[in-house]
PDB file of C-alpha atoms in Angstrom:
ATOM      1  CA  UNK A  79      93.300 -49.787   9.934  1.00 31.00           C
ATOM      2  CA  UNK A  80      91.989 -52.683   7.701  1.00 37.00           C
ATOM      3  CA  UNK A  81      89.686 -55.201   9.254  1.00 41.00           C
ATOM      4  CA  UNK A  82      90.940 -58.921   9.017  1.00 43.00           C
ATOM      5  CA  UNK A  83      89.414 -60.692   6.589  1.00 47.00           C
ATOM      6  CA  UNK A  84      88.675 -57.735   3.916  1.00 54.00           C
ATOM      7  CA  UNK A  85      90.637 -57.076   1.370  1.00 58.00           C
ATOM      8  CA  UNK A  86      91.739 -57.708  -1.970  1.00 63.00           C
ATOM      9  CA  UNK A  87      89.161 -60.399  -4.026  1.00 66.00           C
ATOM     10  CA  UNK A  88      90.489 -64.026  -4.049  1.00 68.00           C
ATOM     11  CA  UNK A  89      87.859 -65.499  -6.356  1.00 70.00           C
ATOM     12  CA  UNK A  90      88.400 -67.289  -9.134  1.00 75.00           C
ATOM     13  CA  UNK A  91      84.573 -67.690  -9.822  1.00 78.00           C
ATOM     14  CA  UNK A  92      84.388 -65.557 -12.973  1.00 81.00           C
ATOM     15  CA  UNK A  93      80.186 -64.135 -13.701  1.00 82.00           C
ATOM     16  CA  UNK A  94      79.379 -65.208 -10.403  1.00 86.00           C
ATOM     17  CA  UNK A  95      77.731 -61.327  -9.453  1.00 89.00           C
ATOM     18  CA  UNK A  96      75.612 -59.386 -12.054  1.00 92.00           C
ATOM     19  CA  UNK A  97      74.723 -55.901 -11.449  1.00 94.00           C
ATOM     20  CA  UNK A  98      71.357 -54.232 -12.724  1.00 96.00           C
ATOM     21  CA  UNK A  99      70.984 -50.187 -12.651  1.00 94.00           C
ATOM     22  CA  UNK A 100      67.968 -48.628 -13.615  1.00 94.00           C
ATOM     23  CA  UNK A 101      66.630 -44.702 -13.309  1.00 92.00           C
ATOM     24  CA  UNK A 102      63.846 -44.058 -11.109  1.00 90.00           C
ATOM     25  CA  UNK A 103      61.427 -42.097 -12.587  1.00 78.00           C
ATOM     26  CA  UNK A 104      59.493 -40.543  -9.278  1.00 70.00           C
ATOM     27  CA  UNK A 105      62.323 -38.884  -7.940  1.00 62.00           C
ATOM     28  CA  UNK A 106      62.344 -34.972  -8.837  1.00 61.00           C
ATOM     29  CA  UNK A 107      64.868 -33.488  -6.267  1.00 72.00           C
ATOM     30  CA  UNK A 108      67.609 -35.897  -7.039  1.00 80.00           C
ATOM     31  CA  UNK A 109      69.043 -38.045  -9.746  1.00 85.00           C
ATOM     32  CA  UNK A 110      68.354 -41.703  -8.304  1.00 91.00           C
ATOM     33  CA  UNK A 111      68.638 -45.338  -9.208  1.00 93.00           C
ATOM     34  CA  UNK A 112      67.598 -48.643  -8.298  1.00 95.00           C
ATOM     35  CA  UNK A 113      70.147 -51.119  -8.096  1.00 96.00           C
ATOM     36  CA  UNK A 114      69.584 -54.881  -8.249  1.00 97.00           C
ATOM     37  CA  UNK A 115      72.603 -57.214  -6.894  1.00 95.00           C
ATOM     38  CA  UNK A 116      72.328 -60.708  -7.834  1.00 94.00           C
ATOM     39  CA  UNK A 117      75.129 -63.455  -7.184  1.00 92.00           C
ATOM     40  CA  UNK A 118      75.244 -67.184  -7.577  1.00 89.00           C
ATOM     41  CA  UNK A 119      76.124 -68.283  -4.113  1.00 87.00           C
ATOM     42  CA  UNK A 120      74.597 -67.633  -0.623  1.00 90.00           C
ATOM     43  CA  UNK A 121      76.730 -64.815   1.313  1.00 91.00           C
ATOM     44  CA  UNK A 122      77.664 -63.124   4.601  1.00 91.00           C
ATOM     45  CA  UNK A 123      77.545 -59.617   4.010  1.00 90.00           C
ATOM     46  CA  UNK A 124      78.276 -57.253   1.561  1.00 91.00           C
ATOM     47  CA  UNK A 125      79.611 -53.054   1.404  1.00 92.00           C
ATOM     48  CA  UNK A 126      79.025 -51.196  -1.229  1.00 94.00           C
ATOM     49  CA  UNK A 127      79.866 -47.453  -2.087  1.00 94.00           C
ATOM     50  CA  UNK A 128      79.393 -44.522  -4.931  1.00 93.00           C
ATOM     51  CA  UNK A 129      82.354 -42.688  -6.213  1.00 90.00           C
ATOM     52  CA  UNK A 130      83.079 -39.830  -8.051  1.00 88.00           C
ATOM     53  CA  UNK A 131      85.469 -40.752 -10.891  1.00 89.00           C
ATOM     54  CA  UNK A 132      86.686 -38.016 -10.863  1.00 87.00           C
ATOM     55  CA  UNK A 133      87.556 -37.526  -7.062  1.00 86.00           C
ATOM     56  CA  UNK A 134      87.528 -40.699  -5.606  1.00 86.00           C
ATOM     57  CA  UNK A 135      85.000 -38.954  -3.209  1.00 87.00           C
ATOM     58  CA  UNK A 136      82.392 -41.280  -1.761  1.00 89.00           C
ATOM     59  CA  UNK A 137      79.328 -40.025  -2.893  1.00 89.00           C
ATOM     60  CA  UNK A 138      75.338 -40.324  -2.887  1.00 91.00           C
ATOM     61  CA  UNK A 139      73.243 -42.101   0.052  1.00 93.00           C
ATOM     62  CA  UNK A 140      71.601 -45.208  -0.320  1.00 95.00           C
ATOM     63  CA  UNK A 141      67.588 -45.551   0.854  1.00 94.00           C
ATOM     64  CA  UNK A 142      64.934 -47.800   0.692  1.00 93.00           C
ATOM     65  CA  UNK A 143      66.582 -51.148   1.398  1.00 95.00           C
ATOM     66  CA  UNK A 144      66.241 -53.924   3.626  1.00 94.00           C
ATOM     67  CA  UNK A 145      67.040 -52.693   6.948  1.00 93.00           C
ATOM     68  CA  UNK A 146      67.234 -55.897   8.828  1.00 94.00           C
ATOM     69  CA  UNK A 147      70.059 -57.020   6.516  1.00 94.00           C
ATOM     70  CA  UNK A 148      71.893 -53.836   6.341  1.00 93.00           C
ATOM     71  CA  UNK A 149      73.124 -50.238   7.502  1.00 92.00           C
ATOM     72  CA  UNK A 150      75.387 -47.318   7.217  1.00 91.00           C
ATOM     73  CA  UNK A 151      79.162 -48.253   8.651  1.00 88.00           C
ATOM     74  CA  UNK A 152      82.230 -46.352   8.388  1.00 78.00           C
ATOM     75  CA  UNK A 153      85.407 -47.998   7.109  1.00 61.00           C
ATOM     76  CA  UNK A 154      88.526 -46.474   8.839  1.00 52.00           C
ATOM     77  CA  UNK A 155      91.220 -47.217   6.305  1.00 50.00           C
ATOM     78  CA  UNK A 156      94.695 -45.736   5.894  1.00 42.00           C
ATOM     79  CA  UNK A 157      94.401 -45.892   2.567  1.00 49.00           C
ATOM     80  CA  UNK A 158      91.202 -44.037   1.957  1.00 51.00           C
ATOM     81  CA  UNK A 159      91.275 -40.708   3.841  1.00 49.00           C
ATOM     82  CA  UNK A 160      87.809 -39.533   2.467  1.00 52.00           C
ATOM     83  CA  UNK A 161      86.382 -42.671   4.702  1.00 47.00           C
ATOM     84  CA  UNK A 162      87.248 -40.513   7.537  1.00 46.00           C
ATOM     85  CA  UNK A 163      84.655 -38.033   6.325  1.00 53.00           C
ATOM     86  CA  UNK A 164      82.056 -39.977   5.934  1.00 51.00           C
ATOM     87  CA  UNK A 165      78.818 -39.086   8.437  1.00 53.00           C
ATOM     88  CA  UNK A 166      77.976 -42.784  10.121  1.00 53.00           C
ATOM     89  CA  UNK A 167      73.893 -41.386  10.598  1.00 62.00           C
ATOM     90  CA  UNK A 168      73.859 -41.104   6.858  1.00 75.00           C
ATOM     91  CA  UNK A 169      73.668 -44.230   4.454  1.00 86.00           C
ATOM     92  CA  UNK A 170      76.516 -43.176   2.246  1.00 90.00           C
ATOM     93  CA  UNK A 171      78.614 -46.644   2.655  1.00 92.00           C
ATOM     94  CA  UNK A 172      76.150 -49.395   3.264  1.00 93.00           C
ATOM     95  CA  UNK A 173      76.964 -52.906   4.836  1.00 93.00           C
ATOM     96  CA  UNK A 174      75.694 -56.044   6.571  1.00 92.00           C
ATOM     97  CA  UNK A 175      74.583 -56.074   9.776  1.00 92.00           C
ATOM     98  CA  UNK A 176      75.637 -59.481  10.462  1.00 91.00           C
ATOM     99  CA  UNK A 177      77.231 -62.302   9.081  1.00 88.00           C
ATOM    100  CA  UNK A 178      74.674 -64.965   8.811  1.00 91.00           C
ATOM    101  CA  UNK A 179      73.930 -66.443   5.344  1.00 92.00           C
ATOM    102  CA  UNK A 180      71.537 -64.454   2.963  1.00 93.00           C
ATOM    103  CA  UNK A 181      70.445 -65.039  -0.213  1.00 93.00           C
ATOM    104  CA  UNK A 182      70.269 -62.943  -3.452  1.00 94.00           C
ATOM    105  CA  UNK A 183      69.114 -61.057  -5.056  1.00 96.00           C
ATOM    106  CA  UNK A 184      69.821 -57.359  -3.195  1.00 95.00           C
ATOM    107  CA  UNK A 185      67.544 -54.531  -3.596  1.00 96.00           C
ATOM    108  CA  UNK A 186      68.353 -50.953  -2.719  1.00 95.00           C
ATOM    109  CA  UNK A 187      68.083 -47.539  -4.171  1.00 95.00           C
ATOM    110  CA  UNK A 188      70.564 -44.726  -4.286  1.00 94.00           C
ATOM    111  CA  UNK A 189      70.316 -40.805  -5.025  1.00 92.00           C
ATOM    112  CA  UNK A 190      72.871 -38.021  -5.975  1.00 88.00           C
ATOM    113  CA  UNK A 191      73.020 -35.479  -2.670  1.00 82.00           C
ATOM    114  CA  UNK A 192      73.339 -31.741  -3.078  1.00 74.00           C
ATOM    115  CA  UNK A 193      76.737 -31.954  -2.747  1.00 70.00           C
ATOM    116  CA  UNK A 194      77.500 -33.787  -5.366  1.00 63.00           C
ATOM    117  CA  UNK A 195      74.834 -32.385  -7.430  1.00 68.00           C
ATOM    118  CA  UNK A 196      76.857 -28.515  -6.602  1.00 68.00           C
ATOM    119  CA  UNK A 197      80.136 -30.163  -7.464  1.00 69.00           C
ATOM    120  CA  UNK A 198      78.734 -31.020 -11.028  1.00 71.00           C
ATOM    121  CA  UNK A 199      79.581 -34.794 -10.502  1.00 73.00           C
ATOM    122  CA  UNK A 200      79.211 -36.258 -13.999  1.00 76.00           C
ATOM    123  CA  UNK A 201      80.814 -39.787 -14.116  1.00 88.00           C
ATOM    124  CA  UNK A 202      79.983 -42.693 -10.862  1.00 89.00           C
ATOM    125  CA  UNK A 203      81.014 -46.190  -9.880  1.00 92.00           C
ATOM    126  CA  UNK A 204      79.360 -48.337  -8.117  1.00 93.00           C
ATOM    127  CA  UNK A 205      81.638 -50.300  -5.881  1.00 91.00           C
ATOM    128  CA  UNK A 206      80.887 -53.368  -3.702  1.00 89.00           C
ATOM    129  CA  UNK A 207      82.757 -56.230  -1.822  1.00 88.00           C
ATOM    130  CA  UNK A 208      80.883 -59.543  -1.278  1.00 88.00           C
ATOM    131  CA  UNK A 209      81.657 -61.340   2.174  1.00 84.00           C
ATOM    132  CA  UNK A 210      81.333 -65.174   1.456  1.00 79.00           C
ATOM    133  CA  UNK A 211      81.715 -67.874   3.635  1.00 68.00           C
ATOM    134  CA  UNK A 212      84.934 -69.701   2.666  1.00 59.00           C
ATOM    135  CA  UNK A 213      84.974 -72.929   2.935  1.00 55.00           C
TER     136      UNK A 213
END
């Protein structure tokens, strides 16, 4: 079931959100990136997933990011059976904890999991939605 309020983008702001990926270089047992979210107005909250292009699979966890702003939630959607699948104590999807008004940029990292590392995943997308306060 879709939760009021998400859905389909309505903006009409065009560059308003630029995304910044870079490889971390420390991280042997996994492919892993940093990821650097930056937008041009305050917002609420924000989700954001990795997918296999290939699958549509959610894939990856997300670590080392700012755990008073967010955590792992589970999105139970008709429309995207893999959601069901997803493990809530793991930081696969990651979203706000509340809706108060925070400021950019975000920080957080993200690594490839065995699975997807066994399934010879070779092409991602980052996905995201942006909760902002609309006035």
């Amino acid at each position: 079931m879709a939760i009021v309020g998400h859905g389909p983008s309505q903006s009409t702001c065009e560059d308003c959100y630029g995304v910044q990926i870079t490889p971390l270089s420390d991280r042997t047992a996994a492919p892993a990136v940093h990821i650097q979210i930056t937008g041009r107005y305050a917002y609420q909250g924000v989700l954001f997933l990795v997918r296999n292009m290939a699958t549509h699979k959610v894939v990856g966890e997300f670590f080392n990011f700012d755990e008073n702003l967010f955590t792992s939630v589970a999105c139970d959607d008709d429309e995207e059976p893999d959601f069901n699948e997803i493990d809530i104590d793991k930081y696969t999807v990651l979203g706000h904890i509340d809706p108060k008004l925070k400021e950019w940029p975000v920080h957080l990292d993200w690594m490839m999991t065995t699975d997807a590392l066994n399934n010879s995943v070779t092409e991602l997308e980052l996905q995201g939605m942006v909760v902002v306060r609309h006035l």
